[in-house]
Structure formats: structure tokens, C-alpha cells
Amino acid sequence: MTRLTSYTNDGLVFDVADSGPADGTPVVLLHGFPQNARQWDRLAPFLHERGYRTIAPDQRGYAPGARPRGRYAYRVRALVGDTAALIETLGCGPVHLVGHDWGSIVAWSAAAARPDLVRTLTSVSAPHPMAFLRSLGSSTQALRTGYMLLFQLPVLPEFVLARAFRAAAAPRLRRYAARLSGLDGEQWDRLLREVVDGGALHYGLQWYRAMPIVDPRQARRPVAVPTTHVRGSRDVFMSRRCAELTARYATGPFRAETLDAAHWIPEERPAELAAIIAARAAG
């Protein structure tokens, strides 16, 4: 079987990391902000050991060949279209879909809009979009994600975040940054090199700036495929209420899991998360 190294959609070219047994059952991994497909490097080997093939794309704005201008190009409908195009390019039928953070929002939306392409869904950290919206008025969620309003500003978020990421990668602050985020020094170095210096940060922020361009019908759609939602008990960005409300938008078999982790579960708890993904896929 030929490995997939890239695919196209909307005239854009997306890079893909395709690894593991070539004849294995495919698991598509969608990264979050502010990362790329390398986010899954520590988790993928645990899935390979179980016989799964992993396909991790650099999503819109992160792949150098897929950086359209303007926030409208980064609305959820467009991101779902990219995921659908990837699965159709694979040509192996429906896949097990996994997403973290923003990748989880895309995965929820893809599973709702194109259930013919998704066998199972595992969402990590970020809940169903409607569960997130409902939690804003019934928990501490609005305080936890107030930064999203600041991300609507032009230029300033790029400047502030770039400086913050450089500071976190500095040797004298690495231990504190690791304790706060769950990312170690090597991972901060990679984020700085591939996302900040690689030019993806501005386009990743466009995902946030496209949030007001939302189709309410799309946001409300439930997911019927078998689903597992995974949250970290130490996640400072997502409240427990998000996870509690998520169950209401999964009409098929649903399971909720909590790991002793911060927000970046794929890096902090790769073995445990891989076991959860495999359990959902096998079930």
C-alpha cells in the first residue's frame, strides 16, 4: 500500500504523516492549537503496537501549502471539508477519528455532518461545540476561555503569543512551563520552531477569528457514531461542565473518560490515551 504524504482540497495542499502497519485499520488524528501533526508523535507508536495505521494531517493554516488569507476560509465548514477530503483520498471506507483541542471540534463536526466517513469518534479535551456554548452560562467556562475574545484582535495576539512561546522555551522557564502545560522542553522547542518560526501561528489564530461565522444548525447537530470523550482533570481551559453536557449530544454509544492530565493529553498521557482510542475502536 502506498503511503499518503499529502492530499489536496479547495486547491490547497496538506502534508500528512502516515505511519504504522500499512494494512492496519486507519485512525485519523487531528491536531489542535497551536500545534501540527507532530503532536501525535508520542501517541502513534502505541496505536501501531495494536495494529492500527495512523494518518495525521497538518491542518488548514498549519501546512505551508494550505494557508489561504482571510478568516472566512477557516470556518468550521471548511475544516470539516478538509477532513472529509482526507478520508475520501484514503479510499478505505470510514475511519476511526480522533481530535484534540480544535481538532476535536473539527472531529465532532465531521462526525455529525459525514457519519458515512466515521466509524468511531474519540474527542480529547474539547467537547461537543454545543456543550461548550451551553457551559459558558452555567460554569466557569467563560473565564477559562476568555482569551478567545482577545484572539479576535488583529496583530496583537500573534505578537504576545510568539513572545510567550519563546519565553516558555527558554531554559530558565522550561520547568515552570512544563508543570503548567504538561509539555516538556523538547515539545516547546518544536512548537517554537515549527509553528511560530514556521509561520503557522497567524493562521492558527484565524480559526478563532472565524468562530463568529458559525452555522447554528451545524453546531447543534448530535453525533450518532460510537463516541468517547476524554478530559484532563487538571485542564485549566475546559471545565468539567463541558464534559457533562457533551453526553447530551452523543446519541450513539457514549463513554466519558478522565485522565490525570492537563490540557495536552496526547503528549502527557500518550499510552493511556492510545488505550482509550483502541478500546473505542475495538468496541
One Martini backbone bead per residue (centre of mass of N, CA, C, O) as a GRO file, in nm:
protein
  283
    1MET     BB    1   0.096   0.037   0.023
    2THR     BB    2   0.064   0.366  -0.023
    3ARG     BB    3   0.177   0.641   0.103
    4LEU     BB    4   0.060   0.931   0.260
    5THR     BB    5   0.186   1.277   0.214
    6SER     BB    6  -0.066   1.402   0.052
    7TYR     BB    7  -0.332   1.647  -0.012
    8THR     BB    8  -0.636   1.779  -0.164
    9ASN     BB    9  -0.821   2.102  -0.115
   10ASP     BB   10  -0.930   2.383  -0.248
   11GLY     BB   11  -0.627   2.409  -0.372
   12LEU     BB   12  -0.488   2.260  -0.139
   13VAL     BB   13  -0.194   2.152   0.052
   14PHE     BB   14  -0.150   1.858   0.253
   15ASP     BB   15   0.021   1.728   0.506
   16VAL     BB   16   0.128   1.380   0.586
   17ALA     BB   17   0.127   1.135   0.851
   18ASP     BB   18   0.210   0.797   0.761
   19SER     BB   19   0.173   0.524   0.992
   20GLY     BB   20   0.238   0.207   1.032
   21PRO     BB   21   0.052  -0.032   0.935
   22ALA     BB   22  -0.048  -0.050   0.608
   23ASP     BB   23  -0.297  -0.270   0.686
   24GLY     BB   24  -0.426  -0.103   0.890
   25THR     BB   25  -0.643   0.045   1.075
   26PRO     BB   26  -0.763   0.359   1.045
   27VAL     BB   27  -0.633   0.661   1.210
   28VAL     BB   28  -0.744   0.986   1.255
   29LEU     BB   29  -0.540   1.279   1.338
   30LEU     BB   30  -0.633   1.586   1.507
   31HIS     BB   31  -0.504   1.871   1.573
   32GLY     BB   32  -0.424   2.153   1.755
   33PHE     BB   33  -0.371   2.432   1.947
   34PRO     BB   34  -0.036   2.517   1.843
   35GLN     BB   35  -0.018   2.271   1.616
   36ASN     BB   36   0.070   1.960   1.470
   37ALA     BB   37   0.120   1.637   1.369
   38ARG     BB   38   0.350   1.601   1.594
   39GLN     BB   39   0.164   1.564   1.844
   40TRP     BB   40   0.149   1.228   1.780
   41ASP     BB   41   0.434   1.090   1.820
   42ARG     BB   42   0.383   0.950   2.113
   43LEU     BB   43   0.113   0.788   2.041
   44ALA     BB   44   0.130   0.619   1.774
   45PRO     BB   45   0.298   0.364   1.867
   46PHE     BB   46   0.062   0.246   2.043
   47LEU     BB   47  -0.116   0.189   1.792
   48HIS     BB   48   0.078   0.015   1.628
   49GLU     BB   49   0.093  -0.221   1.835
   50ARG     BB   50  -0.233  -0.270   1.766
   51GLY     BB   51  -0.251  -0.232   1.429
   52TYR     BB   52  -0.252   0.070   1.359
   53ARG     BB   53  -0.311   0.326   1.136
   54THR     BB   54  -0.169   0.654   1.098
   55ILE     BB   55  -0.332   0.979   1.022
   56ALA     BB   56  -0.159   1.301   1.010
   57PRO     BB   57  -0.248   1.621   0.960
   58ASP     BB   58  -0.190   1.929   0.835
   59GLN     BB   59  -0.377   2.180   0.877
   60ARG     BB   60  -0.528   2.456   0.819
   61GLY     BB   61  -0.241   2.679   0.826
   62TYR     BB   62  -0.002   2.461   0.881
   63ALA     BB   63   0.026   2.404   0.603
   64PRO     BB   64   0.205   2.569   0.363
   65GLY     BB   65  -0.019   2.481   0.124
   66ALA     BB   66  -0.265   2.585   0.354
   67ARG     BB   67  -0.287   2.947   0.339
   68PRO     BB   68  -0.531   3.123   0.347
   69ARG     BB   69  -0.692   3.417   0.336
   70GLY     BB   70  -0.884   3.485   0.576
   71ARG     BB   71  -1.128   3.382   0.803
   72TYR     BB   72  -1.341   3.236   0.620
   73ALA     BB   73  -1.144   2.987   0.549
   74TYR     BB   74  -1.179   2.888   0.885
   75ARG     BB   75  -1.428   2.757   0.897
   76VAL     BB   76  -1.570   2.467   0.990
   77ARG     BB   77  -1.672   2.372   0.714
   78ALA     BB   78  -1.385   2.372   0.586
   79LEU     BB   79  -1.249   2.172   0.787
   80VAL     BB   80  -1.438   1.938   0.726
   81GLY     BB   81  -1.368   1.918   0.425
   82ASP     BB   82  -1.075   1.831   0.470
   83THR     BB   83  -1.137   1.566   0.619
   84ALA     BB   84  -1.311   1.435   0.402
   85ALA     BB   85  -1.091   1.437   0.182
   86LEU     BB   86  -0.895   1.254   0.327
   87ILE     BB   87  -1.074   1.001   0.356
   88GLU     BB   88  -1.134   0.976   0.050
   89THR     BB   89  -0.834   0.943  -0.033
   90LEU     BB   90  -0.783   0.676   0.113
   91GLY     BB   91  -1.015   0.459   0.027
   92CYS     BB   92  -1.120   0.277   0.316
   93GLY     BB   93  -1.338   0.412   0.440
   94PRO     BB   94  -1.420   0.433   0.740
   95VAL     BB   95  -1.297   0.593   1.036
   96HIS     BB   96  -1.103   0.662   1.302
   97LEU     BB   97  -1.166   0.950   1.502
   98VAL     BB   98  -0.930   1.206   1.618
   99GLY     BB   99  -0.935   1.482   1.861
  100HIS     BB  100  -0.768   1.790   1.957
  101ASP     BB  101  -0.919   2.042   2.047
  102TRP     BB  102  -0.977   2.172   1.755
  103GLY     BB  103  -0.979   1.884   1.638
  104SER     BB  104  -1.234   1.809   1.798
  105ILE     BB  105  -1.432   2.002   1.664
  106VAL     BB  106  -1.396   1.882   1.383
  107ALA     BB  107  -1.474   1.591   1.458
  108TRP     BB  108  -1.760   1.643   1.551
  109SER     BB  109  -1.855   1.778   1.283
  110ALA     BB  110  -1.785   1.539   1.095
  111ALA     BB  111  -1.960   1.320   1.236
  112ALA     BB  112  -2.230   1.478   1.188
  113ALA     BB  113  -2.206   1.534   0.868
  114ARG     BB  114  -2.014   1.243   0.812
  115PRO     BB  115  -2.094   0.932   0.909
  116ASP     BB  116  -1.984   0.768   0.654
  117LEU     BB  117  -1.663   0.836   0.754
  118VAL     BB  118  -1.734   0.733   1.060
  119ARG     BB  119  -1.694   0.493   1.307
  120THR     BB  120  -1.534   0.664   1.527
  121LEU     BB  121  -1.508   0.874   1.830
  122THR     BB  122  -1.234   1.078   1.970
  123SER     BB  123  -1.237   1.314   2.221
  124VAL     BB  124  -1.001   1.580   2.322
  125SER     BB  125  -1.096   1.816   2.567
  126ALA     BB  126  -1.300   1.894   2.349
  127PRO     BB  127  -1.621   1.940   2.306
  128HIS     BB  128  -1.906   1.981   2.209
  129PRO     BB  129  -2.000   2.275   2.082
  130MET     BB  130  -2.273   2.303   2.246
  131ALA     BB  131  -2.155   2.240   2.522
  132PHE     BB  132  -1.973   2.484   2.532
  133LEU     BB  133  -2.191   2.705   2.505
  134ARG     BB  134  -2.361   2.615   2.756
  135SER     BB  135  -2.124   2.644   2.972
  136LEU     BB  136  -2.088   2.959   2.984
  137GLY     BB  137  -2.366   2.987   3.182
  138SER     BB  138  -2.283   2.717   3.400
  139SER     BB  139  -1.977   2.815   3.454
  140THR     BB  140  -1.618   2.875   3.422
  141GLN     BB  141  -1.574   2.892   3.108
  142ALA     BB  142  -1.556   3.195   3.037
  143LEU     BB  143  -1.290   3.234   3.198
  144ARG     BB  144  -1.113   3.012   3.057
  145THR     BB  145  -1.198   3.149   2.745
  146GLY     BB  146  -1.145   3.467   2.720
  147TYR     BB  147  -0.908   3.474   2.506
  148MET     BB  148  -1.088   3.455   2.248
  149LEU     BB  149  -1.148   3.758   2.238
  150LEU     BB  150  -0.852   3.852   2.198
  151PHE     BB  151  -0.811   3.689   1.923
  152GLN     BB  152  -0.980   3.902   1.747
  153LEU     BB  153  -0.745   4.059   1.728
  154PRO     BB  154  -0.507   4.224   1.564
  155VAL     BB  155  -0.165   4.110   1.588
  156LEU     BB  156  -0.132   4.096   1.903
  157PRO     BB  157  -0.150   3.785   1.951
  158GLU     BB  158   0.102   3.713   1.792
  159PHE     BB  159   0.303   3.872   1.964
  160VAL     BB  160   0.242   3.753   2.245
  161LEU     BB  161   0.271   3.448   2.182
  162ALA     BB  162   0.557   3.445   2.073
  163ARG     BB  163   0.684   3.544   2.338
  164ALA     BB  164   0.573   3.318   2.520
  165PHE     BB  165   0.703   3.076   2.370
  166ARG     BB  166   0.993   3.169   2.403
  167ALA     BB  167   0.992   3.170   2.710
  168ALA     BB  168   0.912   2.865   2.750
  169ALA     BB  169   1.185   2.769   2.592
  170ALA     BB  170   1.347   2.868   2.806
  171PRO     BB  171   1.550   2.727   3.035
  172ARG     BB  172   1.445   2.893   3.300
  173LEU     BB  173   1.116   2.809   3.219
  174ARG     BB  174   1.060   2.504   3.160
  175ARG     BB  175   0.957   2.388   3.427
  176TYR     BB  176   0.707   2.567   3.451
  177ALA     BB  177   0.580   2.505   3.172
  178ALA     BB  178   0.553   2.200   3.222
  179ARG     BB  179   0.369   2.213   3.473
  180LEU     BB  180   0.134   2.377   3.334
  181SER     BB  181   0.107   2.193   3.044
  182GLY     BB  182   0.287   1.907   2.990
  183LEU     BB  183   0.526   2.028   2.839
  184ASP     BB  184   0.828   1.992   2.725
  185GLY     BB  185   1.113   2.120   2.598
  186GLU     BB  186   1.100   1.976   2.322
  187GLN     BB  187   0.807   2.073   2.257
  188TRP     BB  188   0.861   2.377   2.269
  189ASP     BB  189   1.073   2.382   2.046
  190ARG     BB  190   0.887   2.276   1.821
  191LEU     BB  191   0.672   2.493   1.836
  192LEU     BB  192   0.862   2.725   1.769
  193ARG     BB  193   0.978   2.614   1.498
  194GLU     BB  194   0.698   2.515   1.342
  195VAL     BB  195   0.492   2.755   1.418
  196VAL     BB  196   0.624   3.026   1.464
  197ASP     BB  197   0.871   3.018   1.259
  198GLY     BB  198   0.680   2.867   1.033
  199GLY     BB  199   0.398   3.059   1.013
  200ALA     BB  200   0.121   2.937   1.172
  201LEU     BB  201   0.000   3.124   1.392
  202HIS     BB  202  -0.189   3.313   1.236
  203TYR     BB  203  -0.370   3.078   1.116
  204GLY     BB  204  -0.459   2.958   1.385
  205LEU     BB  205  -0.611   3.224   1.474
  206GLN     BB  206  -0.829   3.213   1.247
  207TRP     BB  207  -1.010   3.007   1.382
  208TYR     BB  208  -1.112   3.207   1.598
  209ARG     BB  209  -1.206   3.438   1.394
  210ALA     BB  210  -1.431   3.230   1.270
  211MET     BB  211  -1.645   3.175   1.496
  212PRO     BB  212  -1.879   3.384   1.414
  213ILE     BB  213  -1.890   3.185   1.159
  214VAL     BB  214  -2.186   3.027   1.219
  215ASP     BB  215  -2.382   2.732   1.209
  216PRO     BB  216  -2.630   2.646   1.416
  217ARG     BB  217  -2.701   2.368   1.297
  218GLN     BB  218  -2.420   2.247   1.314
  219ALA     BB  219  -2.371   2.284   1.626
  220ARG     BB  220  -2.635   2.095   1.709
  221ARG     BB  221  -2.539   1.839   1.608
  222PRO     BB  222  -2.541   1.522   1.655
  223VAL     BB  223  -2.385   1.209   1.748
  224ALA     BB  224  -2.405   0.858   1.638
  225VAL     BB  225  -2.143   0.760   1.682
  226PRO     BB  226  -1.917   0.611   1.850
  227THR     BB  227  -1.819   0.765   2.172
  228THR     BB  228  -1.532   0.940   2.317
  229HIS     BB  229  -1.458   1.138   2.607
  230VAL     BB  230  -1.163   1.332   2.697
  231ARG     BB  231  -1.029   1.441   3.011
  232GLY     BB  232  -0.857   1.665   3.217
  233SER     BB  233  -0.831   1.729   3.558
  234ARG     BB  234  -0.605   1.985   3.485
  235ASP     BB  235  -0.778   2.160   3.304
  236VAL     BB  236  -0.787   2.517   3.247
  237PHE     BB  237  -0.991   2.538   2.981
  238MET     BB  238  -1.182   2.292   3.075
  239SER     BB  239  -1.469   2.203   3.205
  240ARG     BB  240  -1.669   1.968   3.345
  241ARG     BB  241  -1.936   2.068   3.215
  242CYS     BB  242  -1.866   2.000   2.926
  243ALA     BB  243  -1.867   1.691   2.962
  244GLU     BB  244  -2.155   1.662   3.073
  245LEU     BB  245  -2.299   1.787   2.813
  246THR     BB  246  -2.194   1.601   2.583
  247ALA     BB  247  -2.383   1.351   2.618
  248ARG     BB  248  -2.636   1.497   2.476
  249TYR     BB  249  -2.467   1.479   2.173
  250ALA     BB  250  -2.477   1.152   2.206
  251THR     BB  251  -2.673   0.894   2.051
  252GLY     BB  252  -2.475   0.692   2.089
  253PRO     BB  253  -2.233   0.537   2.203
  254PHE     BB  254  -2.105   0.636   2.536
  255ARG     BB  255  -1.794   0.776   2.674
  256ALA     BB  256  -1.627   0.875   2.977
  257GLU     BB  257  -1.300   1.025   3.038
  258THR     BB  258  -1.042   1.052   3.302
  259LEU     BB  259  -0.733   1.219   3.334
  260ASP     BB  260  -0.418   1.280   3.474
  261ALA     BB  261  -0.429   1.597   3.330
  262ALA     BB  262  -0.397   1.828   3.116
  263HIS     BB  263  -0.460   1.947   2.805
  264TRP     BB  264  -0.205   1.772   2.678
  265ILE     BB  265  -0.262   1.450   2.649
  266PRO     BB  266  -0.094   1.322   2.412
  267GLU     BB  267   0.180   1.396   2.566
  268GLU     BB  268   0.126   1.312   2.875
  269ARG     BB  269  -0.088   1.043   2.789
  270PRO     BB  270  -0.035   0.831   2.544
  271ALA     BB  271  -0.098   0.541   2.645
  272GLU     BB  272  -0.380   0.589   2.767
  273LEU     BB  273  -0.511   0.711   2.512
  274ALA     BB  274  -0.461   0.474   2.322
  275ALA     BB  275  -0.637   0.274   2.482
  276ILE     BB  276  -0.901   0.432   2.443
  277ILE     BB  277  -0.907   0.429   2.137
  278ALA     BB  278  -0.896   0.119   2.104
  279ALA     BB  279  -1.153   0.057   2.263
  280ARG     BB  280  -1.344   0.208   2.075
  281ALA     BB  281  -1.269   0.062   1.812
  282ALA     BB  282  -1.332  -0.230   1.914
  283GLY     BB  283  -1.638  -0.157   2.015
   0.00000   0.00000   0.00000
